[in-house]
Coordinates of C-alpha atoms in Angstrom, one line a residue:
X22 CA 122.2 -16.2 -100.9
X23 CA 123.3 -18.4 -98.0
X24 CA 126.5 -17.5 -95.8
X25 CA 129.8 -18.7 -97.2
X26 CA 131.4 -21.2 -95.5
X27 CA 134.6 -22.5 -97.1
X28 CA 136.5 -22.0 -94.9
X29 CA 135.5 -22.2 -90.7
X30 CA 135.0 -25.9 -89.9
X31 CA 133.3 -28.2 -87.1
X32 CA 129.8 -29.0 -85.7
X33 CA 127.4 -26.2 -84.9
X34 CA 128.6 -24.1 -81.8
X35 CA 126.5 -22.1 -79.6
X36 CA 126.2 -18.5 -79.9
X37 CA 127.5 -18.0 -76.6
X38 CA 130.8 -20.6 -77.1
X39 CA 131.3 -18.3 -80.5
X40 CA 131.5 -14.9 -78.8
X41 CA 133.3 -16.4 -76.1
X42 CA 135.9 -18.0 -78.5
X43 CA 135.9 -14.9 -80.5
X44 CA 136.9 -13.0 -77.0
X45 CA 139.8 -15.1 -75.9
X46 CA 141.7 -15.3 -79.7
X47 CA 141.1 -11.8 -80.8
X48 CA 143.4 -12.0 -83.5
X49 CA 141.5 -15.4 -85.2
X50 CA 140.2 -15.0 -88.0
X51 CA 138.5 -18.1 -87.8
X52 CA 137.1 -17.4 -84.9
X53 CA 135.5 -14.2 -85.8
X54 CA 134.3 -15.6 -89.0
X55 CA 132.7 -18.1 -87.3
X56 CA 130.7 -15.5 -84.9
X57 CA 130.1 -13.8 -88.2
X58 CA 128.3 -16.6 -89.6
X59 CA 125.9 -17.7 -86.3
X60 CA 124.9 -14.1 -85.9
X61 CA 124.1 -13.9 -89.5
X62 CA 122.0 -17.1 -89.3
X63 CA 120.0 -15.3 -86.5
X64 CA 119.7 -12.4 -88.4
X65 CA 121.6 -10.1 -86.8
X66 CA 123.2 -8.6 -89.6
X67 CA 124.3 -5.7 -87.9
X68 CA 126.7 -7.8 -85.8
X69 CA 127.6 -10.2 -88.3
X70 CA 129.0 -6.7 -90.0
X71 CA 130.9 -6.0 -87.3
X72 CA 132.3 -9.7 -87.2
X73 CA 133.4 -9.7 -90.7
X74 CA 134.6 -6.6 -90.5
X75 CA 136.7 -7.7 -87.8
X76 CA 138.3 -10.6 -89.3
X77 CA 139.3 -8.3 -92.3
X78 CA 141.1 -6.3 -90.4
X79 CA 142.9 -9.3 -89.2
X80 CA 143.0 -10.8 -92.6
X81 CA 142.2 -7.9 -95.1
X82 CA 142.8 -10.6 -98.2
X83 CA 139.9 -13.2 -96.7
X84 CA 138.4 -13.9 -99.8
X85 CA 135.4 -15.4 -98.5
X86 CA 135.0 -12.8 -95.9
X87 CA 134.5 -9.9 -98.3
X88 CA 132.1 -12.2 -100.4
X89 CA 130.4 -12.9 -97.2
X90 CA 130.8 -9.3 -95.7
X91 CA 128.9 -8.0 -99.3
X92 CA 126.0 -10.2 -99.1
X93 CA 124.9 -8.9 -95.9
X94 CA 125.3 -5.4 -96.9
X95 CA 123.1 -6.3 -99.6
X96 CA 120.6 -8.1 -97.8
X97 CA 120.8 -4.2 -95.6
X98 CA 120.4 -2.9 -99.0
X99 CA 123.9 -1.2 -98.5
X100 CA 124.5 -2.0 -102.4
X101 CA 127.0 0.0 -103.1
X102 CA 128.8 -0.9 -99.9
X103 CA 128.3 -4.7 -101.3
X104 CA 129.6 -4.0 -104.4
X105 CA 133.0 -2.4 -103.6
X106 CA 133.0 -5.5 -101.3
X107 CA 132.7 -8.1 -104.1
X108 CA 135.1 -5.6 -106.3
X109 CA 138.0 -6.1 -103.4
X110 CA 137.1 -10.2 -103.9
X111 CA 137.8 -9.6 -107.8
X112 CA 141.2 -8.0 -107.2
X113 CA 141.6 -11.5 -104.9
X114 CA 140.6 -13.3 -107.1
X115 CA 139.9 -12.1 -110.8
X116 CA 138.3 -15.5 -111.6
X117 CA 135.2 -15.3 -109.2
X118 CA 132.2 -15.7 -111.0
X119 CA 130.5 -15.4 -108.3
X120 CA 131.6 -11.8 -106.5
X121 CA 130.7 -10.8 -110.5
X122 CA 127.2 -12.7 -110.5
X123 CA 126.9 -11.0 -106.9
X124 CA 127.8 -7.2 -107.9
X125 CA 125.3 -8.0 -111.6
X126 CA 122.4 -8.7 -109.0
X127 CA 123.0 -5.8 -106.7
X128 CA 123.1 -3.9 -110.2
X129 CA 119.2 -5.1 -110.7
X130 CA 118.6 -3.6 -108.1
X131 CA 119.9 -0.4 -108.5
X132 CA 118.5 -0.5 -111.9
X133 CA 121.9 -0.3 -113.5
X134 CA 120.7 -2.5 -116.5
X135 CA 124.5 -2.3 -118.6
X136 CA 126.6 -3.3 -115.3
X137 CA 124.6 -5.4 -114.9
X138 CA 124.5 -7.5 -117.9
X139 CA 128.4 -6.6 -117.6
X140 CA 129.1 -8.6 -114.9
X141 CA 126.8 -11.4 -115.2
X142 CA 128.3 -12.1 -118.9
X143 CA 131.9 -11.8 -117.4
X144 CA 130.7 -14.6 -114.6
X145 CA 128.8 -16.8 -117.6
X146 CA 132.5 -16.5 -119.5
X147 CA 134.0 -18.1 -116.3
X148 CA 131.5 -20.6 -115.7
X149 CA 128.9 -21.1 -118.7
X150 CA 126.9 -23.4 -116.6
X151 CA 125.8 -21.3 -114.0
X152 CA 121.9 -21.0 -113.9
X153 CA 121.1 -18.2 -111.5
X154 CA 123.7 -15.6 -113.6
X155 CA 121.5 -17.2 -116.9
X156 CA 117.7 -16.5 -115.2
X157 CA 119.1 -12.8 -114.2
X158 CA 121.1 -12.2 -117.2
X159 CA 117.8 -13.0 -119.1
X160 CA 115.8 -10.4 -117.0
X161 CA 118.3 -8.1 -117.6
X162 CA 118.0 -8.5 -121.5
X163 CA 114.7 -7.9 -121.5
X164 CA 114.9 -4.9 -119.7
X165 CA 117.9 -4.0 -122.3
X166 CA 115.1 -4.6 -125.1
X167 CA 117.9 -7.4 -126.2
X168 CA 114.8 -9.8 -126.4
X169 CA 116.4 -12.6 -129.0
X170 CA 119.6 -12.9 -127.1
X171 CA 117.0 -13.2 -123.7
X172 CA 115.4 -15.5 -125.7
X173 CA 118.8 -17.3 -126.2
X174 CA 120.2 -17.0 -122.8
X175 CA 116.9 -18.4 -121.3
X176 CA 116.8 -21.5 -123.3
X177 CA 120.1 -22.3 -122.3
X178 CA 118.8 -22.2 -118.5
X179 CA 115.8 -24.0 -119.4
X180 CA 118.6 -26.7 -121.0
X181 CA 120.5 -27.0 -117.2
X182 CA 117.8 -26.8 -115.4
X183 CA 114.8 -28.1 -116.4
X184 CA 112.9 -28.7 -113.2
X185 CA 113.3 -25.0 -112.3
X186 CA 110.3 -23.1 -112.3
X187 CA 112.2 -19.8 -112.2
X188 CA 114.0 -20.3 -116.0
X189 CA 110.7 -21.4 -117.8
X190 CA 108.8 -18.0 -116.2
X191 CA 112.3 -15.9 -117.8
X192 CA 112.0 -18.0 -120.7
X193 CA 108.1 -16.9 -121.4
X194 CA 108.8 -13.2 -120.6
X195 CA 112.0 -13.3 -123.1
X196 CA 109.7 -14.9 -125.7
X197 CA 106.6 -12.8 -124.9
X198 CA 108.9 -9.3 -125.3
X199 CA 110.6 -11.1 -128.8
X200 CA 106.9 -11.7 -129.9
X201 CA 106.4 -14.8 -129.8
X202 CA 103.4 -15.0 -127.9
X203 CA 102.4 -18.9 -128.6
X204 CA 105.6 -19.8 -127.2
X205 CA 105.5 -17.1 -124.2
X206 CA 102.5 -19.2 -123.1
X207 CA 103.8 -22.8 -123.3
X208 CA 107.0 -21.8 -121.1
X209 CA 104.8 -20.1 -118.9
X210 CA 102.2 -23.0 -118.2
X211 CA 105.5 -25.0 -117.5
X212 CA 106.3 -22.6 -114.9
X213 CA 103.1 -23.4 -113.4
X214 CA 103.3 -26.6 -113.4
X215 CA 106.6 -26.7 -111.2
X216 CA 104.9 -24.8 -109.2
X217 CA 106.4 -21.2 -109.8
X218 CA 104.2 -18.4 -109.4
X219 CA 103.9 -16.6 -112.3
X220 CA 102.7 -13.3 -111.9
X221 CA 98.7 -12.9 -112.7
X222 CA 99.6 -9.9 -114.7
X223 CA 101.7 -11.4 -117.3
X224 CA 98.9 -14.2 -117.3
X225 CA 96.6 -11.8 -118.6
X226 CA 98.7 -10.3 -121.1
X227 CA 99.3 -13.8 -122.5
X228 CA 95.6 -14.4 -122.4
X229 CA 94.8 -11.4 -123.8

């Protein structure tokens, strides 16, 4: 997931001018947002931690902050540290499909199947048309042995989005898993053909 960026402003700044700035207005939160984001684009997430958690202390309802601040602890694979991040975003704002498509991903992760599904229904409530919470939400299904409402969930994705290779693949394995193996292959050969890489081993099965 890229960095947030909602809310800093202006050209791209050296890294130098940014910790400088951040030096001399030590109670910006703007300003230590912005370091947060250049060191996260150098990946230096450690730092970009510290940034983030810096502004928060200065501004412990930034919204975007915390969203930000949980991303990186999940690209640390600090996931429960992401998650109580994203929570605090909910309690900012209860209407984030996002921070609840963010805490549904960390759950794949984790392997918690039924949070996960949880939270990536509550962010499809707020905002029906979001395609990555559909492609997860369909993995998730699957894994949930839900396979017709996979099956369901993926075609609407295949609907938004029909260039992207990602929703055909979810759509084969949701119809491979519901048993419908002629279909499983057509969705898959469309994966290919936008250029997705669908995995050799699900190939075979289909072949098979």
């Amino acid at each position: 997931m890229p960095p947030r960026t909602d809310n800093p402003t202006g050209a791209s700044t050296p890294l130098a001018d940014l910790e400088k700035e951040a030096r001399e207005n030590p109670h910006s939160v703007i300003a230590h947002h912005r370091l947060a984001l250049a060191y996260w684009k150098e990946g230096r997430l450690e730092d970009a931690l510290a940034a983030f958690r810096k502004g928060l202390e200065i501004d412990p309802a930034g919204y975007e902050l915390r969203i930000n601040l949980g991303t990186v602890l999940f690209q640390l694979g600090r996931f429960e540290e992401g998650i109580r991040e994203n929570e605090a975003a909910l309690k900012l704002r209860p209407d984030s499909a996002e921070a609840h498509a963010n805490i549904g991903s960390a759950c794949i992760q984790m392997q918690e199947w039924e949070k996960a599904a949880e939270h990536f229904e509550r962010a499809l409530e707020i905002k029906p048309e979001m395609v990555p919470a559909l492609t997860n939400l369909t993995t998730v299904l699957v894994e949930l042995g839900r396979t017709e409402q996979a099956v369901a969930v993926a075609e609407k994705a295949v609907s938004l989005a029909p260039t992207f290779g990602l929703a055909h693949n979810n759509l084969a394995v949701a119809c491979y898993y519901a048993g419908d193996t002629g279909r499983a292959r057509e969705a898959a050969e469309k994966a290919r053909q936008l250029g997705y890489p669908v995995h050799p081993d699900f190939l075979a099965k289909l072949s098979g």
